[in-house]
Amino acid sequence: MMHGVEMESLARNSFEELTSKTVQLCGLFTDNEFSYLAAGPDGPVGEDGILEIKCPFVAKDTLSATEAVQNKLILINEVEARKNLWDVGNEFYKDRDMRMTSWQDIAKTVVNNFENMSEIEKKKTENSPFYIN
């Protein structure tokens, strides 16, 4: 986690340089009606965007997120973090819905633009570990 904190300002500066957009530093955002709903993004971007930076230690020796994904480093890290996918002793191991949700969460991390794909595109993304024949 310390690696991610240390790299955050470098990542933010790189984002600003690459996109010519300014990231505003911020704190925690809470919902006005449901105060238990909160988010702490790394910063708002413009009027309608936010930036969330991830610099996982497992990918510290790579030059880009693309390289880390191609080397399967981020995928491995994401799977290891979800014991319900691989630990037969985990109480949710046999829960098919929980397993599908876990795989979808991983896909959002490692497959470019996954959230905006149609269901057919998601199932046919051959370059993804989530390809379904």
PDB file of C-alpha atoms in Angstrom:
ATOM      1  CA  MET A   1       0.000   0.000   0.000  1.00  0.00           C
ATOM      2  CA  MET A   2       2.886   2.358   0.722  1.00  0.00           C
ATOM      3  CA  HIS A   3       4.058   1.967  -2.883  1.00  0.00           C
ATOM      4  CA  GLY A   4       0.654   3.145  -4.136  1.00  0.00           C
ATOM      5  CA  VAL A   5       0.667   6.178  -1.849  1.00  0.00           C
ATOM      6  CA  GLU A   6       4.201   7.087  -2.874  1.00  0.00           C
ATOM      7  CA  MET A   7       3.406   6.780  -6.592  1.00  0.00           C
ATOM      8  CA  GLU A   8       0.076   8.604  -6.489  1.00  0.00           C
ATOM      9  CA  SER A   9       1.422  12.122  -7.092  1.00  0.00           C
ATOM     10  CA  LEU A  10       3.582  10.884  -9.969  1.00  0.00           C
ATOM     11  CA  ALA A  11       0.568   9.145 -11.516  1.00  0.00           C
ATOM     12  CA  ARG A  12      -1.618  12.240 -11.036  1.00  0.00           C
ATOM     13  CA  ASN A  13       1.023  14.463 -12.675  1.00  0.00           C
ATOM     14  CA  SER A  14       1.379  12.012 -15.573  1.00  0.00           C
ATOM     15  CA  PHE A  15      -2.395  11.979 -16.068  1.00  0.00           C
ATOM     16  CA  GLU A  16      -2.522  15.780 -16.128  1.00  0.00           C
ATOM     17  CA  GLU A  17       0.373  15.920 -18.573  1.00  0.00           C
ATOM     18  CA  LEU A  18      -1.085  13.304 -20.918  1.00  0.00           C
ATOM     19  CA  THR A  19      -4.637  14.673 -20.915  1.00  0.00           C
ATOM     20  CA  SER A  20      -4.021  18.417 -20.415  1.00  0.00           C
ATOM     21  CA  LYS A  21      -6.664  18.271 -17.665  1.00  0.00           C
ATOM     22  CA  THR A  22      -6.299  19.405 -14.067  1.00  0.00           C
ATOM     23  CA  VAL A  23      -7.118  17.090 -11.189  1.00  0.00           C
ATOM     24  CA  GLN A  24      -8.465  18.876  -8.124  1.00  0.00           C
ATOM     25  CA  LEU A  25      -7.330  17.464  -4.787  1.00  0.00           C
ATOM     26  CA  CYS A  26     -10.278  16.485  -2.614  1.00  0.00           C
ATOM     27  CA  GLY A  27     -11.369  14.644   0.463  1.00  0.00           C
ATOM     28  CA  LEU A  28     -14.261  12.297   1.102  1.00  0.00           C
ATOM     29  CA  PHE A  29     -17.580  12.798  -0.707  1.00  0.00           C
ATOM     30  CA  THR A  30     -20.694  11.691   1.160  1.00  0.00           C
ATOM     31  CA  ASP A  31     -24.254  11.378  -0.037  1.00  0.00           C
ATOM     32  CA  ASN A  32     -26.512  14.122   1.368  1.00  0.00           C
ATOM     33  CA  GLU A  33     -29.379  11.724   2.050  1.00  0.00           C
ATOM     34  CA  PHE A  34     -27.479   8.543   2.949  1.00  0.00           C
ATOM     35  CA  SER A  35     -24.368   9.668   4.800  1.00  0.00           C
ATOM     36  CA  TYR A  36     -23.064   6.097   5.054  1.00  0.00           C
ATOM     37  CA  LEU A  37     -22.534   6.179   1.272  1.00  0.00           C
ATOM     38  CA  ALA A  38     -19.176   7.784   0.616  1.00  0.00           C
ATOM     39  CA  ALA A  39     -16.334   7.800  -1.869  1.00  0.00           C
ATOM     40  CA  GLY A  40     -12.810   9.122  -1.752  1.00  0.00           C
ATOM     41  CA  PRO A  41     -11.617   9.558  -5.326  1.00  0.00           C
ATOM     42  CA  ASP A  42      -8.139  10.833  -6.034  1.00  0.00           C
ATOM     43  CA  GLY A  43      -9.731  13.919  -7.511  1.00  0.00           C
ATOM     44  CA  PRO A  44     -12.453  15.464  -9.643  1.00  0.00           C
ATOM     45  CA  VAL A  45     -11.534  16.165 -13.260  1.00  0.00           C
ATOM     46  CA  GLY A  46     -13.508  18.930 -14.948  1.00  0.00           C
ATOM     47  CA  GLU A  47     -17.240  19.168 -14.359  1.00  0.00           C
ATOM     48  CA  ASP A  48     -18.185  15.523 -14.775  1.00  0.00           C
ATOM     49  CA  GLY A  49     -15.194  13.271 -14.214  1.00  0.00           C
ATOM     50  CA  ILE A  50     -13.185  11.732 -11.409  1.00  0.00           C
ATOM     51  CA  LEU A  51      -9.778  10.131 -11.233  1.00  0.00           C
ATOM     52  CA  GLU A  52      -9.047   6.999  -9.219  1.00  0.00           C
ATOM     53  CA  ILE A  53      -5.380   6.034  -9.228  1.00  0.00           C
ATOM     54  CA  LYS A  54      -4.153   2.482  -8.700  1.00  0.00           C
ATOM     55  CA  CYS A  55      -0.445   1.728  -8.434  1.00  0.00           C
ATOM     56  CA  PRO A  56      -0.275  -1.879  -7.203  1.00  0.00           C
ATOM     57  CA  PHE A  57       3.035  -3.035  -5.808  1.00  0.00           C
ATOM     58  CA  VAL A  58       2.780  -6.212  -7.889  1.00  0.00           C
ATOM     59  CA  ALA A  59       3.212  -4.046 -11.020  1.00  0.00           C
ATOM     60  CA  LYS A  60       5.986  -1.801  -9.671  1.00  0.00           C
ATOM     61  CA  ASP A  61       8.548  -2.994 -12.224  1.00  0.00           C
ATOM     62  CA  THR A  62       6.345  -2.332 -15.264  1.00  0.00           C
ATOM     63  CA  LEU A  63       6.234   0.859 -17.302  1.00  0.00           C
ATOM     64  CA  SER A  64       2.482   1.026 -17.855  1.00  0.00           C
ATOM     65  CA  ALA A  65      -0.844  -0.459 -16.853  1.00  0.00           C
ATOM     66  CA  THR A  66      -0.989  -2.111 -20.281  1.00  0.00           C
ATOM     67  CA  GLU A  67       2.321  -3.870 -19.642  1.00  0.00           C
ATOM     68  CA  ALA A  68       1.185  -5.006 -16.199  1.00  0.00           C
ATOM     69  CA  VAL A  69      -2.038  -6.443 -17.641  1.00  0.00           C
ATOM     70  CA  GLN A  70      -0.198  -8.101 -20.539  1.00  0.00           C
ATOM     71  CA  ASN A  71       2.158  -9.721 -18.037  1.00  0.00           C
ATOM     72  CA  LYS A  72      -0.942 -10.919 -16.150  1.00  0.00           C
ATOM     73  CA  LEU A  73       0.383  -9.283 -12.966  1.00  0.00           C
ATOM     74  CA  ILE A  74      -2.747  -7.323 -12.200  1.00  0.00           C
ATOM     75  CA  LEU A  75      -4.989 -10.264 -13.079  1.00  0.00           C
ATOM     76  CA  ILE A  76      -3.111 -12.543 -10.678  1.00  0.00           C
ATOM     77  CA  ASN A  77      -3.247  -9.923  -7.937  1.00  0.00           C
ATOM     78  CA  GLU A  78      -6.989  -9.371  -8.446  1.00  0.00           C
ATOM     79  CA  VAL A  79      -7.763 -13.114  -8.354  1.00  0.00           C
ATOM     80  CA  GLU A  80      -5.629 -13.663  -5.261  1.00  0.00           C
ATOM     81  CA  ALA A  81      -7.568 -10.902  -3.497  1.00  0.00           C
ATOM     82  CA  ARG A  82     -10.867 -12.750  -4.043  1.00  0.00           C
ATOM     83  CA  LYS A  83     -10.623 -15.969  -2.064  1.00  0.00           C
ATOM     84  CA  ASN A  84     -14.130 -17.021  -3.083  1.00  0.00           C
ATOM     85  CA  LEU A  85     -12.687 -17.802  -6.539  1.00  0.00           C
ATOM     86  CA  TRP A  86      -9.995 -20.241  -5.433  1.00  0.00           C
ATOM     87  CA  ASP A  87     -10.238 -21.153  -1.739  1.00  0.00           C
ATOM     88  CA  VAL A  88     -12.514 -24.197  -1.410  1.00  0.00           C
ATOM     89  CA  GLY A  89     -12.758 -23.486   2.324  1.00  0.00           C
ATOM     90  CA  ASN A  90     -14.173 -20.006   1.706  1.00  0.00           C
ATOM     91  CA  GLU A  91     -17.825 -19.707   2.716  1.00  0.00           C
ATOM     92  CA  PHE A  92     -18.689 -18.121  -0.670  1.00  0.00           C
ATOM     93  CA  TYR A  93     -16.694 -20.552  -2.853  1.00  0.00           C
ATOM     94  CA  LYS A  94     -19.839 -22.383  -4.030  1.00  0.00           C
ATOM     95  CA  ASP A  95     -21.912 -19.211  -4.471  1.00  0.00           C
ATOM     96  CA  ARG A  96     -22.175 -18.883  -8.276  1.00  0.00           C
ATOM     97  CA  ASP A  97     -23.566 -15.345  -8.133  1.00  0.00           C
ATOM     98  CA  MET A  98     -20.742 -14.178  -5.867  1.00  0.00           C
ATOM     99  CA  ARG A  99     -18.173 -15.821  -8.146  1.00  0.00           C
ATOM    100  CA  MET A 100     -19.660 -14.145 -11.248  1.00  0.00           C
ATOM    101  CA  THR A 101     -19.670 -10.780  -9.477  1.00  0.00           C
ATOM    102  CA  SER A 102     -16.020 -11.288  -8.516  1.00  0.00           C
ATOM    103  CA  TRP A 103     -15.059 -12.084 -12.124  1.00  0.00           C
ATOM    104  CA  GLN A 104     -16.968  -9.039 -13.359  1.00  0.00           C
ATOM    105  CA  ASP A 105     -15.164  -6.837 -10.824  1.00  0.00           C
ATOM    106  CA  ILE A 106     -11.849  -8.217 -12.069  1.00  0.00           C
ATOM    107  CA  ALA A 107     -12.879  -7.603 -15.678  1.00  0.00           C
ATOM    108  CA  LYS A 108     -13.592  -3.955 -14.866  1.00  0.00           C
ATOM    109  CA  THR A 109     -10.004  -3.689 -13.671  1.00  0.00           C
ATOM    110  CA  VAL A 110      -8.141  -5.536 -16.420  1.00  0.00           C
ATOM    111  CA  VAL A 111     -10.271  -5.215 -19.586  1.00  0.00           C
ATOM    112  CA  ASN A 112     -10.164  -1.795 -21.223  1.00  0.00           C
ATOM    113  CA  ASN A 113     -13.627  -0.183 -21.372  1.00  0.00           C
ATOM    114  CA  PHE A 114     -15.329  -3.324 -19.995  1.00  0.00           C
ATOM    115  CA  GLU A 115     -18.140  -1.423 -18.267  1.00  0.00           C
ATOM    116  CA  ASN A 116     -19.194   0.242 -21.536  1.00  0.00           C
ATOM    117  CA  MET A 117     -19.250  -2.962 -23.593  1.00  0.00           C
ATOM    118  CA  SER A 118     -22.459  -4.685 -24.587  1.00  0.00           C
ATOM    119  CA  GLU A 119     -23.065  -8.112 -23.071  1.00  0.00           C
ATOM    120  CA  ILE A 120     -22.131  -9.715 -26.386  1.00  0.00           C
ATOM    121  CA  GLU A 121     -18.860  -7.746 -26.555  1.00  0.00           C
ATOM    122  CA  LYS A 122     -18.034  -8.748 -22.981  1.00  0.00           C
ATOM    123  CA  LYS A 123     -18.490 -12.429 -23.803  1.00  0.00           C
ATOM    124  CA  LYS A 124     -16.473 -12.195 -27.014  1.00  0.00           C
ATOM    125  CA  THR A 125     -13.506 -10.227 -25.735  1.00  0.00           C
ATOM    126  CA  GLU A 126     -10.925 -12.777 -26.844  1.00  0.00           C
ATOM    127  CA  ASN A 127      -8.030 -10.736 -25.464  1.00  0.00           C
ATOM    128  CA  SER A 128      -9.518 -10.986 -22.018  1.00  0.00           C
ATOM    129  CA  PRO A 129      -9.203 -13.824 -19.508  1.00  0.00           C
ATOM    130  CA  PHE A 130     -13.015 -13.659 -19.300  1.00  0.00           C
ATOM    131  CA  TYR A 131     -13.592 -14.888 -22.854  1.00  0.00           C
ATOM    132  CA  ILE A 132     -16.547 -17.280 -22.988  1.00  0.00           C
ATOM    133  CA  ASN A 133     -16.667 -19.588 -25.994  1.00  0.00           C
TER     134      ASN A 133
END
